[in-house]
Coordinates of C-alpha atoms in Angstrom, one line a residue:
Chain A
M1 CA -4.6 35.6 16.4
D2 CA -2.0 34.1 18.8
E3 CA -4.5 32.9 21.3
S4 CA -6.2 30.9 18.3
M5 CA -3.0 29.5 17.8
D6 CA -2.4 28.3 21.1
E7 CA -5.6 26.3 21.2
D8 CA -4.9 22.8 19.6
A9 CA -7.6 20.8 18.4
S10 CA -5.7 17.8 19.2
F11 CA -6.2 18.2 22.9
E12 CA -10.1 17.6 22.6
M13 CA -9.1 14.6 20.4
M14 CA -7.1 13.2 22.9
D15 CA -10.1 12.7 25.3
D16 CA -12.3 11.2 22.5
H17 CA -11.3 7.6 21.5
N18 CA -13.9 7.0 19.0
H19 CA -13.2 3.3 17.9
N20 CA -16.1 3.5 15.9
N21 CA -14.3 5.2 13.3
W22 CA -11.8 2.5 12.8
E23 CA -14.5 0.1 12.4
A24 CA -16.0 2.4 9.8
S25 CA -12.5 2.4 8.3
A26 CA -12.7 -1.0 7.7
D27 CA -16.1 -0.8 6.0
A28 CA -14.7 1.8 3.8
Y29 CA -11.7 -0.3 3.2
R30 CA -10.2 0.5 -0.3
Q31 CA -11.5 -1.2 -2.9
H32 CA -10.1 -2.5 -6.3
P33 CA -12.5 -3.7 -9.0
P34 CA -11.7 -7.4 -10.1
N35 CA -9.5 -7.3 -12.8
P36 CA -11.2 -8.0 -15.8
Q37 CA -8.2 -9.1 -17.7
Q38 CA -8.0 -12.1 -15.5
Q39 CA -6.0 -15.1 -16.8
T40 CA -8.2 -18.0 -17.4
G41 CA -5.2 -20.5 -18.1
H42 CA -5.3 -21.5 -14.5
A43 CA -8.3 -23.7 -15.2
A44 CA -5.9 -26.1 -17.2
H45 CA -4.5 -29.0 -15.6
S46 CA -0.6 -28.4 -14.9
T47 CA -0.9 -24.9 -16.2
V48 CA 0.6 -22.6 -13.7
C49 CA 1.4 -18.8 -14.0
E50 CA 5.0 -18.3 -14.3
A51 CA 7.1 -16.7 -11.3
E52 CA 8.1 -13.8 -13.1
G53 CA 4.4 -13.3 -13.5
S54 CA 4.0 -12.4 -9.9
T55 CA 5.5 -9.2 -10.1
L56 CA 2.6 -6.8 -9.4
P57 CA 1.9 -4.5 -11.9
N58 CA 1.9 -0.9 -11.4
S59 CA -1.7 -0.4 -12.6
G60 CA -3.2 3.2 -12.7
A61 CA -5.9 2.0 -10.0
Q62 CA -2.9 1.4 -7.6
S63 CA -0.8 4.1 -8.3
A64 CA -0.5 6.9 -5.4
P65 CA -3.1 6.4 -3.0
E66 CA -3.8 9.6 -1.0
P67 CA -2.9 8.7 2.9
G68 CA -6.2 8.0 4.8
N69 CA -7.7 6.0 1.9
G70 CA -10.2 4.0 3.9
V71 CA -10.8 6.1 6.6
G72 CA -14.1 6.5 7.7
D73 CA -15.8 8.3 5.0
C74 CA -18.9 6.0 5.3
E75 CA -20.7 8.0 2.6
D76 CA -18.5 7.3 0.0
S77 CA -18.2 3.6 0.6
A78 CA -21.7 3.4 0.5
G79 CA -21.7 5.2 -2.6
T80 CA -19.9 2.3 -4.7
G81 CA -21.9 -1.1 -4.8
A82 CA -18.8 -3.2 -4.9
S83 CA -17.5 -1.9 -1.5
A84 CA -21.0 -1.8 0.1
G85 CA -21.4 -5.4 -1.0
A86 CA -18.0 -6.2 0.2
S87 CA -18.5 -5.0 3.7
A88 CA -21.6 -6.9 3.7
A89 CA -20.0 -10.0 2.7
A90 CA -17.3 -9.4 5.5
G91 CA -19.9 -9.8 8.3
G92 CA -20.9 -6.2 8.4
K93 CA -18.5 -5.8 11.6
V94 CA -15.0 -6.1 11.0
T95 CA -12.5 -5.9 13.9
L96 CA -9.5 -4.5 13.2
N97 CA -6.6 -4.8 15.8
I98 CA -5.1 -1.3 15.3
N99 CA -7.5 0.3 17.4
S100 CA -5.7 -1.2 20.6
S101 CA -3.2 1.4 20.9
T102 CA -3.4 4.7 21.8
S103 CA -3.3 6.9 18.5
K104 CA -4.6 10.2 19.2
F105 CA -4.2 12.0 15.6
L106 CA -6.7 10.2 13.6
M107 CA -9.4 8.9 15.9
N108 CA -11.6 11.7 15.1
V109 CA -13.1 11.8 11.6
I110 CA -12.6 15.5 10.2
T111 CA -15.9 16.4 8.3
T112 CA -15.9 19.0 5.5
E113 CA -17.7 21.3 8.1
D114 CA -15.0 20.7 10.6
Y115 CA -12.4 21.6 8.3
K116 CA -14.2 24.8 7.1
S117 CA -15.1 25.8 10.7
T118 CA -11.8 24.7 12.8
Y119 CA -9.0 23.6 10.4
W120 CA -8.9 26.0 7.5
P121 CA -9.2 29.3 9.7
K122 CA -6.3 28.3 11.7
L123 CA -4.4 27.4 8.6
E124 CA -5.7 30.8 6.9
S125 CA -4.7 32.8 9.8
A126 CA -1.2 31.4 10.0
I127 CA -0.7 31.9 6.3
E128 CA -2.0 35.7 6.4
Q129 CA 0.3 36.4 9.3
L130 CA 3.6 35.0 7.2
L131 CA 2.5 36.6 4.2
T132 CA 2.1 40.0 5.9
Q133 CA 4.8 40.2 8.7
N134 CA 8.3 41.6 8.0
P135 CA 10.8 39.1 6.8
Q136 CA 13.3 39.6 9.5
D137 CA 10.5 39.5 12.3
Y138 CA 10.3 36.7 14.8
I139 CA 7.5 34.3 13.8
P140 CA 5.5 33.6 16.8
I141 CA 3.6 30.6 15.2
S142 CA 4.3 27.2 16.0
Y143 CA 5.6 25.0 13.4
E144 CA 4.5 21.9 15.3
Q145 CA 0.6 23.0 15.6
I146 CA 0.4 23.9 12.0
Y147 CA 2.1 20.9 10.5
S148 CA -0.2 18.8 12.8
C149 CA -3.2 20.4 11.3
V150 CA -1.9 20.1 7.8
Y151 CA -1.3 16.7 8.6
K152 CA -4.6 15.7 9.9
C153 CA -6.5 17.2 7.0
V154 CA -4.4 15.4 4.2
C155 CA -5.0 11.9 6.3
Q156 CA -8.7 12.8 6.4
Q157 CA -8.8 13.3 2.4
H158 CA -9.1 17.0 2.5
S159 CA -5.8 17.6 0.4
E160 CA -7.7 18.7 -2.5
Q161 CA -9.7 21.3 -0.8
M162 CA -6.7 22.6 1.4
Y163 CA -4.7 22.9 -1.9
N164 CA -7.3 24.9 -3.2
D165 CA -7.8 26.9 -0.4
L166 CA -4.3 27.7 0.0
I167 CA -3.7 28.8 -3.8
H168 CA -6.9 30.7 -3.7
K169 CA -5.5 32.5 -0.3
I170 CA -2.0 33.2 -1.7
T171 CA -3.8 34.5 -5.0
G172 CA -5.8 36.9 -3.4
H173 CA -3.1 38.3 -1.5
L174 CA -0.9 38.7 -4.4
Q175 CA -4.0 40.4 -6.3
H176 CA -4.0 42.9 -3.6
I177 CA -0.1 43.5 -3.5
S178 CA -0.7 44.0 -7.3
E179 CA -3.1 46.6 -7.0
E180 CA -1.0 48.4 -4.2
L181 CA 1.8 48.2 -6.6
Q182 CA -0.2 49.8 -9.3
A183 CA -1.3 52.6 -7.1
S184 CA 2.1 53.4 -5.7
P185 CA 3.8 56.8 -7.0
P186 CA 6.5 56.2 -9.5
D187 CA 9.5 57.1 -7.3
Q188 CA 8.7 54.4 -4.7
Y189 CA 7.8 51.8 -7.3
I190 CA 10.7 50.0 -7.6
E191 CA 11.7 49.9 -4.1
K192 CA 7.9 48.6 -3.3
F193 CA 7.9 45.9 -5.8
D194 CA 11.4 44.6 -4.4
T195 CA 10.0 44.8 -0.9
A196 CA 6.9 42.9 -2.1
L197 CA 9.0 40.2 -3.6
A198 CA 11.1 39.8 -0.7
Q199 CA 8.3 39.5 1.7
Y200 CA 6.7 37.0 -0.3
M201 CA 9.8 34.9 -0.9
A202 CA 10.5 35.0 2.8
A203 CA 6.8 33.7 3.5
L204 CA 7.4 30.9 1.1
Q205 CA 10.1 29.9 3.3
S206 CA 7.8 29.1 6.1
I207 CA 4.7 28.2 4.0
V208 CA 6.3 25.4 2.1
P209 CA 7.9 23.7 5.0
L210 CA 4.5 23.9 6.9
F211 CA 2.8 22.1 3.9
I212 CA 5.5 19.2 2.8
Y213 CA 3.4 16.7 4.0
M214 CA 0.6 17.9 1.9
N215 CA 3.1 18.3 -0.8
K216 CA 4.6 14.8 -0.9
F217 CA 1.3 13.0 -0.8
Y218 CA -1.0 15.3 -2.9
I219 CA 0.7 17.8 -4.9
E220 CA 3.6 15.5 -6.0
T221 CA 1.8 12.4 -6.1
K222 CA -1.7 13.3 -7.5
L223 CA -1.0 16.6 -9.3
N224 CA 2.5 15.7 -10.4
R225 CA 3.8 19.3 -9.4
D226 CA 5.5 20.8 -6.5
L227 CA 4.2 23.6 -3.9
K228 CA 7.0 25.8 -4.1
E229 CA 7.1 26.0 -8.0
D230 CA 3.3 26.4 -7.9
L231 CA 3.6 29.2 -5.3
T232 CA 6.5 31.1 -7.0
K233 CA 4.5 31.0 -10.3
L234 CA 1.6 32.7 -8.7
F235 CA 3.8 35.6 -7.9
T236 CA 5.0 35.6 -11.6
D237 CA 1.3 35.2 -12.8
Y238 CA -0.2 37.6 -10.7
V239 CA 2.3 40.6 -9.9
A240 CA 5.5 40.1 -12.0
E241 CA 3.8 39.6 -15.3
K242 CA 1.6 42.5 -14.8
H243 CA 4.1 45.1 -13.6
V244 CA 7.0 43.9 -16.3
C245 CA 5.7 46.9 -18.6
T246 CA 6.4 49.4 -15.8
L247 CA 9.5 47.8 -14.3
M248 CA 11.5 46.7 -17.4
P249 CA 12.0 50.1 -19.1
T250 CA 13.2 51.7 -15.9
V251 CA 15.2 49.1 -14.3
M252 CA 16.8 47.3 -17.6
L253 CA 17.0 50.2 -19.9
P254 CA 17.6 53.7 -18.5
G255 CA 16.2 56.5 -20.7
N256 CA 13.0 54.7 -21.3
I257 CA 14.2 53.2 -24.4
L258 CA 12.6 49.7 -25.3
C259 CA 14.7 47.7 -27.5
P260 CA 12.3 46.0 -30.3
Y261 CA 13.3 42.6 -28.7
L262 CA 12.0 43.6 -25.3
Q263 CA 9.0 45.4 -27.2
L264 CA 8.1 42.2 -28.9
A265 CA 8.0 40.2 -25.7
I266 CA 5.9 42.5 -23.7
S267 CA 3.3 43.0 -26.5
K268 CA 2.8 39.5 -26.9
K269 CA 1.3 39.3 -23.2
Chain B
M1 CA 30.5 15.2 20.5
S2 CA 30.5 18.0 22.7
S3 CA 30.0 20.8 19.9
E4 CA 26.9 18.7 18.8
Q5 CA 23.6 20.6 19.4
M6 CA 21.3 18.6 21.0
I7 CA 17.5 19.4 20.9
A8 CA 15.0 18.4 23.8
I9 CA 11.9 16.8 22.4
M10 CA 9.2 16.8 24.6
I11 CA 6.0 14.8 24.8
E12 CA 3.6 14.5 27.5
D13 CA 5.6 14.5 30.6
K14 CA 8.9 13.3 28.7
T15 CA 11.8 14.7 27.1
Y16 CA 14.6 13.2 24.8
S17 CA 17.5 14.9 24.0
V18 CA 18.5 14.1 20.3
S19 CA 21.4 15.4 18.0
K20 CA 19.9 18.2 15.7
R21 CA 22.2 17.1 13.0
K22 CA 20.5 13.4 13.2
L23 CA 17.2 14.7 13.3
I24 CA 17.5 16.8 10.2
E25 CA 19.2 14.3 8.3
K26 CA 16.6 11.5 9.2
S27 CA 13.5 13.4 9.7
D28 CA 11.8 15.6 7.0
Y29 CA 9.7 17.0 9.6
F30 CA 12.5 18.5 11.5
R31 CA 14.3 19.1 8.2
A32 CA 11.3 21.4 7.3
L33 CA 11.1 22.9 10.9
Y34 CA 14.6 24.1 11.0
S35 CA 14.4 25.6 7.4
S36 CA 10.9 27.1 8.2
G37 CA 12.2 30.0 10.6
M38 CA 9.0 29.4 12.7
K39 CA 8.9 29.4 16.3
E40 CA 10.5 26.1 17.3
S41 CA 13.5 26.9 14.7
E42 CA 15.1 29.4 17.0
E43 CA 14.6 27.1 20.4
D44 CA 16.5 24.3 21.6
S45 CA 13.4 22.3 22.2
V46 CA 10.2 21.0 20.4
Q47 CA 6.9 20.1 21.9
L48 CA 5.4 17.1 20.1
Q49 CA 1.4 16.5 20.6
G50 CA -1.0 13.8 19.6
L51 CA 1.8 11.1 19.0
S52 CA 2.4 8.2 21.3
V53 CA 5.0 8.0 23.7
H54 CA 6.3 4.6 22.7
G55 CA 6.2 5.3 18.9
L56 CA 8.1 8.3 19.6
E57 CA 10.7 6.4 21.6
L58 CA 11.1 3.7 18.6
V59 CA 11.4 6.4 16.0
I60 CA 14.2 8.4 18.2
E61 CA 16.0 4.9 18.8
F62 CA 16.1 4.5 14.8
I63 CA 17.2 8.2 14.6
N64 CA 20.3 7.5 17.1
T65 CA 21.2 4.1 16.1
A66 CA 19.5 3.3 12.6
K67 CA 18.0 0.1 14.1
V68 CA 14.5 -0.1 15.2
Q69 CA 12.6 -2.9 17.0
I70 CA 9.7 -4.3 15.0
D71 CA 7.1 -6.2 16.9
N72 CA 3.3 -6.8 16.0
E73 CA 1.9 -4.5 19.1
T74 CA 3.7 -1.5 18.2
L75 CA 3.4 -1.5 14.6
E76 CA 0.9 1.2 14.5
D77 CA 2.7 3.5 16.8
L78 CA 5.8 3.0 14.9
I79 CA 4.5 3.8 11.5
E80 CA 2.2 6.7 12.9
T81 CA 5.3 8.4 14.4
A82 CA 7.4 7.7 11.4
S83 CA 4.8 9.0 9.1
F84 CA 4.2 12.3 11.2
L85 CA 7.8 13.0 11.4
Q86 CA 8.4 11.8 7.8
V87 CA 11.3 9.4 8.8
T88 CA 11.1 7.4 5.6
S89 CA 14.3 5.2 5.9
I90 CA 11.9 3.3 8.7
V91 CA 9.6 2.6 5.7
K92 CA 12.5 1.0 3.8
L93 CA 13.7 -1.0 6.7
L94 CA 9.5 -2.3 7.2
L95 CA 9.7 -3.6 3.6
S96 CA 12.0 -6.4 4.7
E97 CA 10.2 -7.2 7.8
I98 CA 6.7 -8.4 6.1
K99 CA 5.5 -11.5 7.3
L100 CA 2.5 -13.8 7.5
D101 CA 1.5 -12.4 10.9
N102 CA 2.1 -8.7 10.3
C103 CA 1.3 -8.1 6.4
V104 CA -2.2 -7.5 6.9
E105 CA -1.9 -4.9 9.5
L106 CA 1.1 -3.6 7.8
Y107 CA -1.1 -3.1 4.5
K108 CA -3.9 -1.1 6.4
L109 CA -1.3 1.0 8.1
A110 CA 0.3 1.7 4.8
E111 CA -3.0 2.5 3.1
F112 CA -4.1 4.6 5.8
Y113 CA -1.0 6.8 6.0
G114 CA -0.4 6.7 2.3
I115 CA 3.0 4.7 2.4
H116 CA 2.7 3.4 -1.2
D117 CA 6.1 1.3 -1.3
L118 CA 5.0 -0.5 1.9
S119 CA 1.3 -1.4 0.7
S120 CA 2.5 -2.6 -2.6
A121 CA 5.0 -4.8 -0.9
C122 CA 2.4 -6.1 1.5
L123 CA -0.1 -6.7 -1.4
K124 CA 2.5 -8.4 -3.2
F125 CA 3.7 -10.6 -0.2
M126 CA -0.1 -11.7 0.4
T127 CA -0.5 -12.7 -3.3
C128 CA 2.7 -14.7 -3.0
H129 CA 1.8 -16.4 0.1
Y130 CA -2.3 -16.8 -0.9
H131 CA -2.9 -20.2 0.7
P132 CA -1.2 -19.5 3.9
M133 CA -2.9 -16.1 3.9
V134 CA -6.5 -17.4 3.5
R135 CA -5.9 -19.5 6.8
R136 CA -5.5 -16.5 8.6
Q137 CA -8.4 -14.7 10.5
E138 CA -7.5 -11.2 9.8
F139 CA -7.0 -11.9 6.0
R140 CA -10.5 -13.6 5.9
H141 CA -12.1 -10.6 7.6
L142 CA -11.0 -8.4 4.9
P143 CA -13.7 -7.1 2.4
A144 CA -14.2 -10.0 -0.3
A145 CA -13.4 -7.7 -3.1
F146 CA -10.0 -7.2 -1.6
R147 CA -9.5 -10.9 -1.1
Q148 CA -10.7 -11.7 -4.8
Q149 CA -7.9 -8.8 -6.0
V150 CA -5.1 -10.6 -4.3
R151 CA -6.2 -13.7 -5.9
D152 CA -6.5 -12.0 -9.2
L153 CA -3.0 -10.7 -8.9
R154 CA -2.0 -14.3 -8.5
M155 CA -3.2 -15.1 -12.0
K156 CA -1.1 -12.3 -13.7
G157 CA 1.7 -13.8 -16.0
T158 CA 1.7 -15.8 -18.8
A159 CA -0.1 -19.5 -18.6
T160 CA 2.6 -22.0 -18.8
L161 CA 2.6 -25.7 -19.4
I162 CA 4.7 -27.7 -17.1
A163 CA 5.7 -31.4 -16.9
I164 CA 6.8 -33.1 -13.8
G165 CA 8.9 -36.3 -13.6
D166 CA 12.2 -38.1 -14.1
F167 CA 13.8 -36.1 -17.3
I168 CA 17.3 -37.9 -17.1
G169 CA 18.4 -39.5 -20.3
T170 CA 15.5 -38.1 -22.4
S171 CA 16.1 -37.2 -26.1
L172 CA 15.0 -33.4 -25.1
D173 CA 17.7 -30.9 -25.5
L174 CA 18.0 -29.6 -22.1
A175 CA 20.7 -27.4 -21.0
H176 CA 22.9 -28.8 -17.9
Q177 CA 22.2 -32.4 -19.0
D178 CA 24.0 -33.6 -15.9
E179 CA 21.6 -32.0 -13.4
P180 CA 18.5 -34.2 -12.6
W181 CA 15.7 -31.9 -13.7
S182 CA 12.4 -32.9 -12.4
M183 CA 10.5 -30.1 -13.8
L184 CA 10.3 -28.5 -17.1
R185 CA 8.3 -25.9 -18.6
Y186 CA 7.1 -25.1 -22.3
D187 CA 8.4 -21.9 -23.6
E188 CA 5.9 -21.1 -26.5
V189 CA 8.3 -18.7 -28.3
S190 CA 11.4 -20.9 -28.8
Q191 CA 8.7 -24.1 -28.6
R192 CA 11.0 -25.9 -26.4
W193 CA 10.8 -27.8 -23.2
L194 CA 13.2 -25.6 -20.5
P195 CA 14.0 -26.7 -17.2
L196 CA 12.3 -25.1 -14.4
A197 CA 14.8 -24.8 -11.4
S198 CA 12.8 -26.1 -8.6
N199 CA 13.5 -29.7 -7.7
L200 CA 10.9 -32.0 -6.3
P201 CA 11.0 -32.9 -2.6
S202 CA 12.8 -36.1 -2.2
D203 CA 9.8 -37.9 -1.1
M204 CA 7.9 -37.0 -4.4
V205 CA 10.7 -38.5 -6.7
N206 CA 9.6 -41.9 -8.4
V207 CA 5.8 -41.5 -7.4
R208 CA 3.5 -42.5 -10.2
G209 CA -0.3 -42.6 -10.5
Y210 CA -0.8 -39.2 -8.4
G211 CA -3.6 -36.7 -9.1
S212 CA -2.6 -33.3 -10.3
A213 CA -4.6 -30.0 -10.4
V214 CA -4.1 -26.2 -10.3
L215 CA -6.1 -24.2 -7.5
D216 CA -5.4 -20.6 -7.0
N217 CA -2.3 -20.8 -9.3
Y218 CA -0.9 -23.3 -7.1
L219 CA -0.2 -26.8 -8.6
F220 CA -1.1 -29.6 -6.5
I221 CA 0.5 -33.2 -6.7
V222 CA -1.4 -35.6 -4.4
G223 CA -1.1 -39.3 -3.6
G224 CA 0.1 -42.0 -6.0
Y225 CA 2.2 -44.9 -5.6
R226 CA 5.8 -45.7 -5.1
M227 CA 8.1 -48.0 -7.3
T228 CA 7.5 -50.6 -4.6
S229 CA 3.6 -50.3 -5.5
Q230 CA 3.0 -48.7 -2.2
E231 CA 0.2 -46.3 -2.2
I232 CA 1.0 -42.9 -0.4
S233 CA -1.4 -40.1 0.9
A234 CA 1.2 -37.2 1.2
A235 CA 0.0 -34.1 -0.9
H236 CA 2.4 -31.0 -2.0
C237 CA 1.8 -27.8 -3.8
Y238 CA 4.0 -25.9 -6.0
N239 CA 4.0 -22.0 -5.6
P240 CA 5.0 -20.4 -8.7
C241 CA 5.2 -16.9 -7.1
R242 CA 7.8 -18.1 -4.9
N243 CA 9.2 -21.1 -7.0
E244 CA 8.7 -23.5 -3.9
W245 CA 7.4 -26.7 -3.0
N246 CA 5.4 -27.3 0.2
Q247 CA 4.0 -30.2 1.7
I248 CA 0.1 -29.8 2.7
A249 CA -2.0 -32.1 4.8
S250 CA -2.1 -35.8 3.9
L251 CA -5.1 -37.4 2.3
N252 CA -7.3 -39.5 4.9
Q253 CA -7.3 -42.3 2.4
K254 CA -4.2 -43.5 0.6
R255 CA -4.8 -43.6 -3.1
S256 CA -3.5 -43.9 -6.5
N257 CA -5.0 -43.7 -10.3
F258 CA -7.5 -41.2 -8.9
K259 CA -8.6 -37.9 -10.4
L260 CA -7.7 -34.6 -8.4
L261 CA -10.2 -31.7 -9.5
A262 CA -10.4 -28.1 -8.6
V263 CA -13.9 -26.9 -8.2
N264 CA -15.2 -23.8 -6.4
G265 CA -11.8 -23.0 -4.6
K266 CA -11.6 -26.4 -3.1
L267 CA -10.0 -29.7 -4.4
Y268 CA -11.5 -32.9 -4.6
A269 CA -9.8 -36.3 -4.7
V270 CA -12.2 -38.6 -6.5
G271 CA -11.9 -42.7 -6.1
G272 CA -8.8 -44.4 -7.1
Q273 CA -7.6 -48.0 -7.4
S274 CA -10.4 -49.6 -5.8
V275 CA -11.5 -46.7 -3.8
S276 CA -14.9 -45.1 -4.1
S277 CA -14.4 -42.5 -1.5
V278 CA -14.4 -38.8 -2.5
E279 CA -12.3 -36.3 -0.3
C280 CA -12.3 -32.5 -0.2
Y281 CA -9.2 -30.3 0.7
N282 CA -10.2 -26.7 2.0
P283 CA -7.1 -24.3 1.6
E284 CA -8.4 -22.1 4.1
L285 CA -8.4 -25.2 6.7
D286 CA -5.2 -27.2 5.1
W287 CA -7.4 -30.3 5.6
W288 CA -9.1 -33.3 3.9
S289 CA -12.7 -34.0 4.7
S290 CA -14.7 -36.8 3.6
V291 CA -17.7 -36.1 1.1
A292 CA -20.1 -38.4 -0.7
S293 CA -18.7 -41.3 -2.0
L294 CA -18.7 -42.8 -5.7
P295 CA -21.6 -45.3 -6.2
D296 CA -19.0 -48.0 -6.9
P297 CA -15.2 -48.2 -7.2
L298 CA -14.0 -47.3 -10.5
A299 CA -10.6 -47.7 -12.5
E300 CA -9.5 -45.9 -15.4
F301 CA -12.0 -43.4 -15.4
S302 CA -12.5 -39.7 -16.4
A303 CA -13.4 -36.8 -14.4
C304 CA -13.6 -33.2 -15.1
E305 CA -15.3 -29.9 -13.6
C306 CA -17.7 -27.8 -15.6
K307 CA -19.3 -24.7 -14.3
G308 CA -18.9 -25.5 -10.5
M309 CA -19.9 -29.3 -11.1
M310 CA -18.0 -32.5 -11.2
Y311 CA -18.6 -35.0 -13.8
V312 CA -17.2 -38.5 -13.5
M313 CA -17.4 -40.6 -16.9
G314 CA -16.6 -44.0 -18.1
G315 CA -13.9 -46.3 -16.5
Y316 CA -14.9 -49.8 -15.3
T317 CA -15.8 -51.3 -12.2
A318 CA -14.6 -54.6 -11.1
R319 CA -17.1 -57.2 -9.2
G320 CA -15.6 -60.6 -8.3
V321 CA -13.9 -61.7 -11.4
N322 CA -16.0 -60.0 -13.8
I323 CA -14.7 -56.4 -15.3
I324 CA -18.0 -54.2 -16.1
Y325 CA -17.4 -51.3 -18.1
T326 CA -19.5 -48.4 -17.6
S327 CA -21.2 -45.9 -19.9
I328 CA -22.7 -44.1 -17.1
A329 CA -21.7 -40.3 -16.1
F330 CA -21.9 -39.4 -12.6
L331 CA -22.6 -35.7 -11.6
F332 CA -21.6 -34.4 -8.4
E333 CA -23.7 -31.3 -7.6
R334 CA -21.5 -28.4 -5.8
I335 CA -20.5 -30.4 -2.7
T336 CA -19.5 -27.8 -0.6

């Protein structure tokens, strides 16, 4: 586990300055379809659009672009007729002057296969460790390495996949926790539940900061949600709700007396 | 000062010592790092990888001094590092640094790193400075659909009728009568002419017989003659997005009482008093060049553009002492 963390993919990337990717990114340059509601008044003599009209509208097409829009996903650009035509019109080979410097991060395109074989396994093992270690224990994982990994994946358009993988991974973990709780003897039940909750909340203390870049540029902007809330809700959905029947009478109401109000709330589930 | 905890930020073989408090204050990366409880949060150093040394130096300078040196060569390093370390206040600073010579690159970088504020500000800048932009090579190399989008954005807003002239002592009920308004706009809601606060350049005052046309939502006023009957070749354009006048390249031939037409993204100055020549203005070059002349000099003729072609109609030609009225219409086909 530790060894896999020490091996940083960015080392390989530093040696491989593949400028073609930048040219590809020019071809895949973000396109907006021409606005069909274009004013025709400009054809009339001495008719100009007024100054206040210059304020750019917040049209849906423009809001919240994901980072890395335009990075060399050539298949995507070829897929839309408009952009394919546009790159042909631009002379095929567009010279971008942003390839002159020494950017090491985003030189290489991360394909879906790269993501699945290299990036996600690295993230998954870090998440696994954070979810299962004791809250007080020293965390041997480097923030920098995991953050870089998330950052690259977001910039290379893997946010959606990464978000789904993260949710899937944590859901699986929580289902396992839930089953363990179910099987635990009644006298240890509350203690085990408390430990599981504490461990999960401690893990979120680390997991959420690791994914701030994805939160900012995908979850907040595209999904209008928040990672911490999403992950907290997972615990409610997969653990707390399933065990509320067992927990509530013992914790809240000694003597196993359910008040009608609570009974109603539980039976609705 | 002595109690301030310092963090050693290491990159390649270099180390920079920065106040932990400032790092947490300015950078979301460091704020999240120190709240994560992970390996580095217990240590007094952080090893960064993959960023450029120069970009990191610029960002650390900003974290320490709230100032940053912005030049075109290092824009990418700066934005990449600011984006990675989530130093969002640098982006706010960049918003006021958008210029003709950096807006295309800034736009590309902002799109790439998902900095929405900056990319829309750059797009707005290109829209407002459309003609200066089309003269720039890096803009012309952008995909045609993108350039079209910038051009389309210029056309947003309400089409408005504008009058130019000397409106002192007119019967119009204008606000601030004492001010010498030279431009009026017609307000369709109140059905009144209202002053447009952008005074004409002084050398355009009292010019008559000029040509005017709108191209890419710029209003062009070209040529004409002064009160002294002296013809001029000067040309100006009004940019409603910035509410300002700019002088453009002058005509090669002084002319007045001619027609100015916008056809296929170019301007054509057709004929004039005793002039048969036609000139074409290319906004990409800011230059007038000669194209095929009219068969004869025409006076008081009409001209229009229709579906990419220019039509010249009516008027009269003066041969010797005789005035010959013409009923001929000329057609200029796609002079490009």
